Amino acid sequence: MEKANQLSEDVWVEEIDDDINSEFTLNQSFYQDGFIRFQPSGQIQPRIFTQYQKQIREFHVISDDIYICSFPKSGTTWTQEMVWNIIHGVDIEKAKLQDMELRVPFLEYSALLADQVFSRSILAVAKGPDDFPSGCNTSLDFVASKPSPRIIKTHLCSELLPREIFEKNARVIYIARNPRDVCVSFYYHWRTVVGYKGSWDLFFKSFMNGYCGYYTPYFPHVLQFWSIRDRDNVLFLTYEQMQQNLPDVIGRTANFLGIKMSESETAKLIDHLSFKEMKRNKSVNKDEFIARRRPADAEVMDFMRKGVVGDWLNHMTDEQVRIIEQWENDNLTGTGLDLHLNCNKL
């Protein structure tokens, strides 16, 4: 049982007694202590997260912070690069000189992989002491060391975020992606980053049932942010919108951030954000960063695989499509949220 004093007063954890979760956990060796559920949010995290949950909740927020939030594999890196360049005058040359992990730090990194893994990963991409100041023992320390306006990445659901985000109206940009492509991309993520050895069928079943390792279940995560989309400090975007009309998304994001962009800056940023450019850009493709944290038995593949809409068509059987369609309908009916489920390939 976890120590109560490690958790916020309004947070508790539950053990997960489920055969699907047990089978999923046995098919990976990185998180040997398994996973637990944090309530009342319902989000699943590795057991180590208990050591950081309270620190994250009490993290000091600055009013001009920008939090980029998402369920994993929803276009987070793409959004990070877009936002950083909007804030910094589309200084692409500067962006290419410093790794994304340094420019837009990952708030809860230590809570997933422990402090020593965080430090080793950051040192792999740091080019000097200015990139990784002394005294940054955790990812929270590292985020706190950044100058304003800080752009911060997180995959946490809204209920596990620092409480001051909404007290101080710090800006929140949420990026969502259709669950079919998320499921496929998350499968490859687990294979290369965590060393998942199970089948696609087991992964699909685990994802559908909400027992698929960290940050699951999917729909409560997305719908929590959808429910607060009308707040002045929240911008809700989708991956498919970025694929279909990137200039519009750039314009909406710049307006949300209070930035005026010229036509030439917008055109420059559109070119920079193409999948071809992103995949070959060492500051964002995570090749070096992932290499330092990848388990020895994990499959080696690119962090950025395809960057398309509709790859689920290459993976799901007719029966799996039937199952996920029903699951989507059960969760989305009455919400008004359009996750572009009818998009095939873009």
Short mmCIF file of N, CA and C in Angstrom, two decimals, residues 157-251:
data_model
loop_
_atom_site.label_atom_id
_atom_site.label_comp_id
_atom_site.label_asym_id
_atom_site.label_seq_id
_atom_site.Cartn_x
_atom_site.Cartn_y
_atom_site.Cartn_z
N CYS A 157 -3.75 13.90 -17.13
CA CYS A 157 -5.14 14.34 -17.24
C CYS A 157 -5.32 15.61 -16.42
N SER A 158 -6.39 16.33 -16.65
CA SER A 158 -6.55 17.65 -16.03
C SER A 158 -6.57 17.58 -14.51
N GLU A 159 -7.09 16.49 -13.94
CA GLU A 159 -7.21 16.39 -12.49
C GLU A 159 -5.88 16.14 -11.80
N LEU A 160 -4.85 15.74 -12.54
CA LEU A 160 -3.53 15.51 -11.94
C LEU A 160 -2.55 16.64 -12.23
N LEU A 161 -2.99 17.65 -12.97
CA LEU A 161 -2.12 18.79 -13.27
C LEU A 161 -1.86 19.64 -12.02
N PRO A 162 -0.84 20.48 -12.04
CA PRO A 162 -0.65 21.44 -10.95
C PRO A 162 -1.91 22.25 -10.73
N ARG A 163 -2.35 22.37 -9.49
CA ARG A 163 -3.61 23.06 -9.21
C ARG A 163 -3.57 24.54 -9.58
N GLU A 164 -2.37 25.15 -9.57
CA GLU A 164 -2.26 26.58 -9.84
C GLU A 164 -2.49 26.93 -11.31
N ILE A 165 -2.47 25.93 -12.19
CA ILE A 165 -2.70 26.23 -13.61
C ILE A 165 -4.03 26.94 -13.79
N PHE A 166 -5.06 26.42 -13.15
CA PHE A 166 -6.39 27.00 -13.32
C PHE A 166 -6.67 28.12 -12.32
N GLU A 167 -5.92 28.16 -11.24
CA GLU A 167 -6.05 29.28 -10.30
C GLU A 167 -5.45 30.55 -10.89
N LYS A 168 -4.35 30.40 -11.65
CA LYS A 168 -3.65 31.54 -12.22
C LYS A 168 -3.96 31.74 -13.71
N ASN A 169 -4.82 30.90 -14.25
CA ASN A 169 -5.20 30.99 -15.66
C ASN A 169 -4.00 30.92 -16.61
N ALA A 170 -3.04 30.06 -16.27
CA ALA A 170 -1.96 29.79 -17.22
C ALA A 170 -2.58 29.17 -18.47
N ARG A 171 -1.95 29.37 -19.60
CA ARG A 171 -2.54 28.90 -20.85
C ARG A 171 -2.33 27.40 -21.06
N VAL A 172 -3.37 26.75 -21.54
CA VAL A 172 -3.38 25.31 -21.78
C VAL A 172 -3.77 25.05 -23.23
N ILE A 173 -2.91 24.36 -23.96
CA ILE A 173 -3.22 23.94 -25.32
C ILE A 173 -3.33 22.43 -25.32
N TYR A 174 -4.50 21.93 -25.64
CA TYR A 174 -4.71 20.49 -25.67
C TYR A 174 -4.79 20.02 -27.11
N ILE A 175 -4.06 18.94 -27.42
CA ILE A 175 -4.08 18.37 -28.75
C ILE A 175 -4.64 16.95 -28.66
N ALA A 176 -5.73 16.70 -29.38
CA ALA A 176 -6.38 15.39 -29.40
C ALA A 176 -6.20 14.75 -30.77
N ARG A 177 -6.31 13.43 -30.80
CA ARG A 177 -6.19 12.69 -32.06
C ARG A 177 -7.20 11.55 -32.04
N ASN A 178 -7.67 11.14 -33.20
CA ASN A 178 -8.66 10.07 -33.22
C ASN A 178 -8.09 8.81 -32.57
N PRO A 179 -8.89 8.12 -31.77
CA PRO A 179 -8.38 7.02 -30.94
C PRO A 179 -7.86 5.83 -31.72
N ARG A 180 -8.30 5.67 -32.97
CA ARG A 180 -7.83 4.53 -33.75
C ARG A 180 -6.35 4.68 -34.08
N ASP A 181 -5.98 5.86 -34.57
CA ASP A 181 -4.56 6.10 -34.87
C ASP A 181 -3.73 6.22 -33.60
N VAL A 182 -4.32 6.74 -32.53
CA VAL A 182 -3.60 6.79 -31.26
C VAL A 182 -3.25 5.38 -30.81
N CYS A 183 -4.21 4.47 -30.88
CA CYS A 183 -3.98 3.10 -30.45
C CYS A 183 -2.82 2.46 -31.22
N VAL A 184 -2.82 2.62 -32.53
CA VAL A 184 -1.75 2.05 -33.36
C VAL A 184 -0.40 2.68 -33.02
N SER A 185 -0.36 4.00 -32.93
CA SER A 185 0.90 4.70 -32.65
C SER A 185 1.41 4.38 -31.25
N PHE A 186 0.48 4.26 -30.29
CA PHE A 186 0.84 3.92 -28.91
C PHE A 186 1.44 2.51 -28.85
N TYR A 187 0.92 1.62 -29.68
CA TYR A 187 1.45 0.25 -29.76
C TYR A 187 2.93 0.26 -30.16
N TYR A 188 3.26 1.02 -31.19
CA TYR A 188 4.66 1.08 -31.62
C TYR A 188 5.51 1.83 -30.60
N HIS A 189 4.94 2.83 -29.95
CA HIS A 189 5.65 3.54 -28.88
C HIS A 189 6.04 2.57 -27.77
N TRP A 190 5.12 1.74 -27.35
CA TRP A 190 5.42 0.79 -26.28
C TRP A 190 6.47 -0.23 -26.72
N ARG A 191 6.45 -0.60 -27.98
CA ARG A 191 7.45 -1.55 -28.45
C ARG A 191 8.85 -0.97 -28.44
N THR A 192 9.01 0.27 -28.86
CA THR A 192 10.35 0.83 -28.99
C THR A 192 10.83 1.58 -27.76
N VAL A 193 9.92 2.16 -26.97
CA VAL A 193 10.33 2.97 -25.82
C VAL A 193 10.32 2.16 -24.52
N VAL A 194 9.38 1.23 -24.40
CA VAL A 194 9.23 0.48 -23.15
C VAL A 194 9.62 -0.98 -23.30
N GLY A 195 9.63 -1.50 -24.50
CA GLY A 195 10.01 -2.90 -24.69
C GLY A 195 8.84 -3.86 -24.58
N TYR A 196 7.66 -3.43 -25.01
CA TYR A 196 6.48 -4.29 -25.00
C TYR A 196 6.71 -5.47 -25.93
N LYS A 197 6.42 -6.68 -25.46
CA LYS A 197 6.65 -7.90 -26.24
C LYS A 197 5.37 -8.62 -26.64
N GLY A 198 4.23 -8.08 -26.22
CA GLY A 198 2.97 -8.74 -26.51
C GLY A 198 2.51 -8.52 -27.95
N SER A 199 1.40 -9.13 -28.27
CA SER A 199 0.85 -9.04 -29.62
C SER A 199 0.06 -7.75 -29.81
N TRP A 200 -0.22 -7.44 -31.08
CA TRP A 200 -1.10 -6.32 -31.39
C TRP A 200 -2.49 -6.58 -30.83
N ASP A 201 -2.98 -7.82 -30.91
CA ASP A 201 -4.32 -8.13 -30.43
C ASP A 201 -4.44 -7.87 -28.93
N LEU A 202 -3.41 -8.24 -28.16
CA LEU A 202 -3.44 -7.97 -26.72
C LEU A 202 -3.40 -6.47 -26.46
N PHE A 203 -2.58 -5.76 -27.20
CA PHE A 203 -2.49 -4.31 -27.00
C PHE A 203 -3.83 -3.65 -27.30
N PHE A 204 -4.46 -4.04 -28.40
CA PHE A 204 -5.75 -3.48 -28.77
C PHE A 204 -6.78 -3.74 -27.66
N LYS A 205 -6.82 -4.97 -27.18
CA LYS A 205 -7.77 -5.32 -26.11
C LYS A 205 -7.49 -4.51 -24.84
N SER A 206 -6.22 -4.33 -24.53
CA SER A 206 -5.84 -3.56 -23.35
C SER A 206 -6.25 -2.10 -23.49
N PHE A 207 -6.03 -1.53 -24.67
CA PHE A 207 -6.39 -0.14 -24.93
C PHE A 207 -7.90 0.06 -24.83
N MET A 208 -8.67 -0.85 -25.41
CA MET A 208 -10.12 -0.76 -25.37
C MET A 208 -10.66 -0.82 -23.94
N ASN A 209 -9.97 -1.59 -23.10
CA ASN A 209 -10.44 -1.78 -21.73
C ASN A 209 -9.81 -0.81 -20.73
N GLY A 210 -8.95 0.09 -21.23
CA GLY A 210 -8.38 1.12 -20.36
C GLY A 210 -7.27 0.65 -19.46
N TYR A 211 -6.62 -0.47 -19.80
CA TYR A 211 -5.52 -1.00 -19.00
C TYR A 211 -4.27 -1.10 -19.87
N CYS A 212 -3.81 0.00 -20.37
CA CYS A 212 -2.73 -0.03 -21.36
C CYS A 212 -1.54 0.80 -20.88
N GLY A 213 -1.16 0.60 -19.62
CA GLY A 213 -0.02 1.33 -19.08
C GLY A 213 -0.33 2.78 -18.80
N TYR A 214 0.72 3.59 -18.75
CA TYR A 214 0.56 4.97 -18.31
C TYR A 214 -0.40 5.80 -19.16
N TYR A 215 -1.11 6.68 -18.43
CA TYR A 215 -2.04 7.70 -18.97
C TYR A 215 -3.39 7.15 -19.43
N THR A 216 -3.57 5.86 -19.50
CA THR A 216 -4.87 5.32 -19.86
C THR A 216 -5.80 5.39 -18.65
N PRO A 217 -7.12 5.37 -18.91
CA PRO A 217 -7.85 5.17 -20.16
C PRO A 217 -7.91 6.42 -21.03
N TYR A 218 -8.12 6.21 -22.33
CA TYR A 218 -8.08 7.27 -23.32
C TYR A 218 -9.21 8.28 -23.18
N PHE A 219 -10.45 7.83 -23.21
CA PHE A 219 -11.57 8.76 -23.32
C PHE A 219 -11.73 9.70 -22.12
N PRO A 220 -11.59 9.24 -20.88
CA PRO A 220 -11.67 10.21 -19.77
C PRO A 220 -10.64 11.32 -19.89
N HIS A 221 -9.45 10.99 -20.40
CA HIS A 221 -8.39 11.99 -20.59
C HIS A 221 -8.86 13.08 -21.55
N VAL A 222 -9.31 12.67 -22.72
CA VAL A 222 -9.72 13.63 -23.74
C VAL A 222 -10.95 14.42 -23.30
N LEU A 223 -11.93 13.73 -22.75
CA LEU A 223 -13.19 14.38 -22.40
C LEU A 223 -13.06 15.33 -21.22
N GLN A 224 -12.11 15.08 -20.31
CA GLN A 224 -11.86 16.04 -19.23
C GLN A 224 -11.47 17.39 -19.80
N PHE A 225 -10.58 17.39 -20.77
CA PHE A 225 -10.14 18.65 -21.38
C PHE A 225 -11.22 19.23 -22.28
N TRP A 226 -11.96 18.38 -22.97
CA TRP A 226 -13.06 18.86 -23.81
C TRP A 226 -14.09 19.61 -22.96
N SER A 227 -14.29 19.15 -21.74
CA SER A 227 -15.31 19.76 -20.87
C SER A 227 -14.92 21.16 -20.42
N ILE A 228 -13.63 21.52 -20.52
CA ILE A 228 -13.19 22.86 -20.09
C ILE A 228 -12.73 23.70 -21.28
N ARG A 229 -13.09 23.28 -22.48
CA ARG A 229 -12.61 23.94 -23.70
C ARG A 229 -13.05 25.39 -23.81
N ASP A 230 -14.15 25.77 -23.14
CA ASP A 230 -14.66 27.14 -23.26
C ASP A 230 -13.99 28.12 -22.30
N ARG A 231 -13.11 27.63 -21.46
CA ARG A 231 -12.37 28.55 -20.60
C ARG A 231 -11.46 29.44 -21.45
N ASP A 232 -11.28 30.67 -21.05
CA ASP A 232 -10.46 31.61 -21.82
C ASP A 232 -9.00 31.16 -21.94
N ASN A 233 -8.54 30.36 -20.98
CA ASN A 233 -7.13 29.96 -20.99
C ASN A 233 -6.90 28.59 -21.62
N VAL A 234 -7.91 28.04 -22.30
CA VAL A 234 -7.80 26.70 -22.89
C VAL A 234 -8.05 26.77 -24.40
N LEU A 235 -7.16 26.15 -25.18
CA LEU A 235 -7.34 26.00 -26.62
C LEU A 235 -7.33 24.51 -26.93
N PHE A 236 -8.39 24.01 -27.55
CA PHE A 236 -8.53 22.59 -27.87
C PHE A 236 -8.33 22.40 -29.37
N LEU A 237 -7.30 21.66 -29.73
CA LEU A 237 -6.95 21.39 -31.13
C LEU A 237 -7.00 19.89 -31.40
N THR A 238 -7.01 19.53 -32.68
CA THR A 238 -6.88 18.12 -33.03
C THR A 238 -5.78 17.92 -34.06
N TYR A 239 -5.21 16.75 -34.02
CA TYR A 239 -4.17 16.35 -34.97
C TYR A 239 -4.69 16.42 -36.40
N GLU A 240 -5.93 16.00 -36.58
CA GLU A 240 -6.52 15.99 -37.91
C GLU A 240 -6.72 17.40 -38.46
N GLN A 241 -7.05 18.35 -37.58
CA GLN A 241 -7.14 19.75 -38.00
C GLN A 241 -5.78 20.23 -38.50
N MET A 242 -4.72 19.84 -37.81
CA MET A 242 -3.38 20.25 -38.22
C MET A 242 -3.01 19.64 -39.56
N GLN A 243 -3.44 18.40 -39.78
CA GLN A 243 -3.17 17.76 -41.07
C GLN A 243 -3.96 18.41 -42.20
N GLN A 244 -5.20 18.76 -41.94
CA GLN A 244 -6.07 19.27 -42.98
C GLN A 244 -5.86 20.75 -43.28
N ASN A 245 -5.55 21.55 -42.25
CA ASN A 245 -5.45 23.00 -42.45
C ASN A 245 -4.48 23.60 -41.44
N LEU A 246 -3.20 23.32 -41.63
CA LEU A 246 -2.18 23.79 -40.71
C LEU A 246 -2.12 25.32 -40.61
N PRO A 247 -2.26 26.06 -41.70
CA PRO A 247 -2.25 27.53 -41.58
C PRO A 247 -3.33 28.04 -40.62
N ASP A 248 -4.52 27.45 -40.68
CA ASP A 248 -5.59 27.88 -39.78
C ASP A 248 -5.24 27.59 -38.34
N VAL A 249 -4.68 26.40 -38.07
CA VAL A 249 -4.32 26.04 -36.69
C VAL A 249 -3.21 26.95 -36.18
N ILE A 250 -2.24 27.25 -37.02
CA ILE A 250 -1.18 28.18 -36.62
C ILE A 250 -1.78 29.54 -36.27
N GLY A 251 -2.70 30.02 -37.10
CA GLY A 251 -3.33 31.32 -36.85
C GLY A 251 -4.13 31.33 -35.56
#
